[in-house]
GROMACS .gro file of C-alpha atoms in nm:
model
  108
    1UNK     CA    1   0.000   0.000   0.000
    2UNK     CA    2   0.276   0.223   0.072
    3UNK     CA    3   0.441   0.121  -0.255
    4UNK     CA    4   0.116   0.216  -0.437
    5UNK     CA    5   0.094   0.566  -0.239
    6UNK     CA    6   0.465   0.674  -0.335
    7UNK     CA    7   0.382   0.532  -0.708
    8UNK     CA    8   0.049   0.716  -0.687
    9UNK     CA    9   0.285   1.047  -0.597
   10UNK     CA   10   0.531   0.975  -0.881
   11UNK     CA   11   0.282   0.976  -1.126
   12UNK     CA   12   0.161   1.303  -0.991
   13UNK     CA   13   0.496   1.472  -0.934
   14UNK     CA   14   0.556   1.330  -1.307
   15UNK     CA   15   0.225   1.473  -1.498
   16UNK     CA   16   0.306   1.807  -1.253
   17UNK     CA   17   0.658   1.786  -1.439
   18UNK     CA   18   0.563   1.717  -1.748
   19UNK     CA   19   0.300   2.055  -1.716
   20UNK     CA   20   0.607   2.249  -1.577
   21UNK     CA   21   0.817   2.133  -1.937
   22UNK     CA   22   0.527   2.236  -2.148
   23UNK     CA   23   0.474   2.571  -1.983
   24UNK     CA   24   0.837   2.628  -1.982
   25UNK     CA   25   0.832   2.520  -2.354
   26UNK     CA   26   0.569   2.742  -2.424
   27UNK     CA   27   0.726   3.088  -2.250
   28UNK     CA   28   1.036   2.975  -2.464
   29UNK     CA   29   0.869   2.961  -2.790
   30UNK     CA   30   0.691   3.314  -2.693
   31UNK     CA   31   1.012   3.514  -2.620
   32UNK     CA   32   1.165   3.346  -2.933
   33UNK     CA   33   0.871   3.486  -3.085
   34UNK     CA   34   0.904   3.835  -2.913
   35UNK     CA   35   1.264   3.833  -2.973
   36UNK     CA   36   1.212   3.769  -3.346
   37UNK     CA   37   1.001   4.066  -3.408
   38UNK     CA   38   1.192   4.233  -3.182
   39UNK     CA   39   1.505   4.225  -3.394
   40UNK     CA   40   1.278   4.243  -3.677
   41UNK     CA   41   1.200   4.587  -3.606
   42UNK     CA   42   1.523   4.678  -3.521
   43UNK     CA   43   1.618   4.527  -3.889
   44UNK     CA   44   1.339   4.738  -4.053
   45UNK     CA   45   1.450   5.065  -3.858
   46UNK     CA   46   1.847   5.069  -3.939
   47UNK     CA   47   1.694   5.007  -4.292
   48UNK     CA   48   1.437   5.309  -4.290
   49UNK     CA   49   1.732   5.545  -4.114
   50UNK     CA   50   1.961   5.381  -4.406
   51UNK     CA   51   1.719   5.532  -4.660
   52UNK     CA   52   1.621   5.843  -4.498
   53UNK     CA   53   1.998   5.902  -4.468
   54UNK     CA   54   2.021   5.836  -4.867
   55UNK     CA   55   1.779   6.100  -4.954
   56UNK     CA   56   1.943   6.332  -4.745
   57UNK     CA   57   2.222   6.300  -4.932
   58UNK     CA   58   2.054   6.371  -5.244
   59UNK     CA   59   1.848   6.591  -5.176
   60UNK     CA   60   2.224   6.773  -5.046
   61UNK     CA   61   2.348   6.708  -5.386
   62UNK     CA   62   2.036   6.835  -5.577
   63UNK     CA   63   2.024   7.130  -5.406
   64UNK     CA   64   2.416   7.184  -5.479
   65UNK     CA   65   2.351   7.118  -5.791
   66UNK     CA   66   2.056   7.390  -5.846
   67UNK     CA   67   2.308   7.633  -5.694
   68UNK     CA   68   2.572   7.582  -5.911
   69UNK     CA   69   2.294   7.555  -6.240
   70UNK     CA   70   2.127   7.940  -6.050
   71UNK     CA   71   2.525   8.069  -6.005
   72UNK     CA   72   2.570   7.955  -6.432
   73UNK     CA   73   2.223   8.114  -6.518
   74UNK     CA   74   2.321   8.453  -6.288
   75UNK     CA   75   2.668   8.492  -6.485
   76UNK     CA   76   2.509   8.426  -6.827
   77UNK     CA   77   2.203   8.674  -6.727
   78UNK     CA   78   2.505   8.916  -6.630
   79UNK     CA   79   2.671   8.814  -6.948
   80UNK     CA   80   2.373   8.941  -7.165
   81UNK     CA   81   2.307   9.235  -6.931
   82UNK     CA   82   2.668   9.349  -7.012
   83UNK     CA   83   2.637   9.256  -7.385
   84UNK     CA   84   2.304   9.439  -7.407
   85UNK     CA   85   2.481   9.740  -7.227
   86UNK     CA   86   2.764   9.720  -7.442
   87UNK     CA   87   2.522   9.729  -7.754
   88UNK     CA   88   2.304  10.039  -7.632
   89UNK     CA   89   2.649  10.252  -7.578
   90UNK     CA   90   2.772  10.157  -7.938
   91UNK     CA   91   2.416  10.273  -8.080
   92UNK     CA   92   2.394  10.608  -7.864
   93UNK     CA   93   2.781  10.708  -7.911
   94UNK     CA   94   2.671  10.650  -8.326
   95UNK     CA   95   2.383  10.850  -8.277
   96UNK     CA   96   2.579  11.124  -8.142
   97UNK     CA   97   2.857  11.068  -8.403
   98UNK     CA   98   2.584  11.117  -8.669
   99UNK     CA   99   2.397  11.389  -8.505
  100UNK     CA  100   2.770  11.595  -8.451
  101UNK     CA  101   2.830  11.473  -8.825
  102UNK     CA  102   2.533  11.659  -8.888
  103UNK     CA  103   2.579  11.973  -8.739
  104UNK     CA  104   2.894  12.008  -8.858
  105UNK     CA  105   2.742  11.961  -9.218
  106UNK     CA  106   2.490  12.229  -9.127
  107UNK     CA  107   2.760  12.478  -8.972
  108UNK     CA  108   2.954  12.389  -9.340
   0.00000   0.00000   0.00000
């Protein structure tokens, strides 16, 4: 009877074991879980900093490059202005070269 008692327990301290395992099993697989997403995210994060850090850069280059194209446009603009200035003092200094030619025709 005693031997039937202690083999009684042992089958109880053994199903109570085997329902420790699987709980213990189960909190494993659920951190594993947690874990994976975990590092998931942390994955998906380094790779939305990695982009964000490429468009930085090119936005940086886009917007040295539409100085540089502004600074070309601004030298040609003074380019013309100059050419255009140049022009209009050729045509006035001939007007008043014609308009002295004149006079001194009309003095002659």
């Amino acid at each position: 009877s005693e031997a039937v008692s202690r083999s009684a327990k042992m089958h109880k301290d053994l199903a109570q074991l085997k329902m420790d395992l699987q709980q213990a099993m189960q909190a494993r697989n659920s951190a594993e879980q947690e874990l994976s997403l975990e590092q998931r995210q942390h994955a998906e994060q380094r790779e939305l900093h990695q982009i964000e850090a490429k468009a930085a850069r090119a936005a940086k280059q886009e917007a040295k490059e539409a100085v540089a194209n502004l600074t070309v446009e601004q030298a040609r603009c003074r380019e013309l202005r100059l050419q255009g200035s140049t022009e209009r003092l050729r045509q006035v200094q001939e007007e008043m070269a014609r308009e002295r030619a004149e006079s001194t025709r009309k003095v002659d």
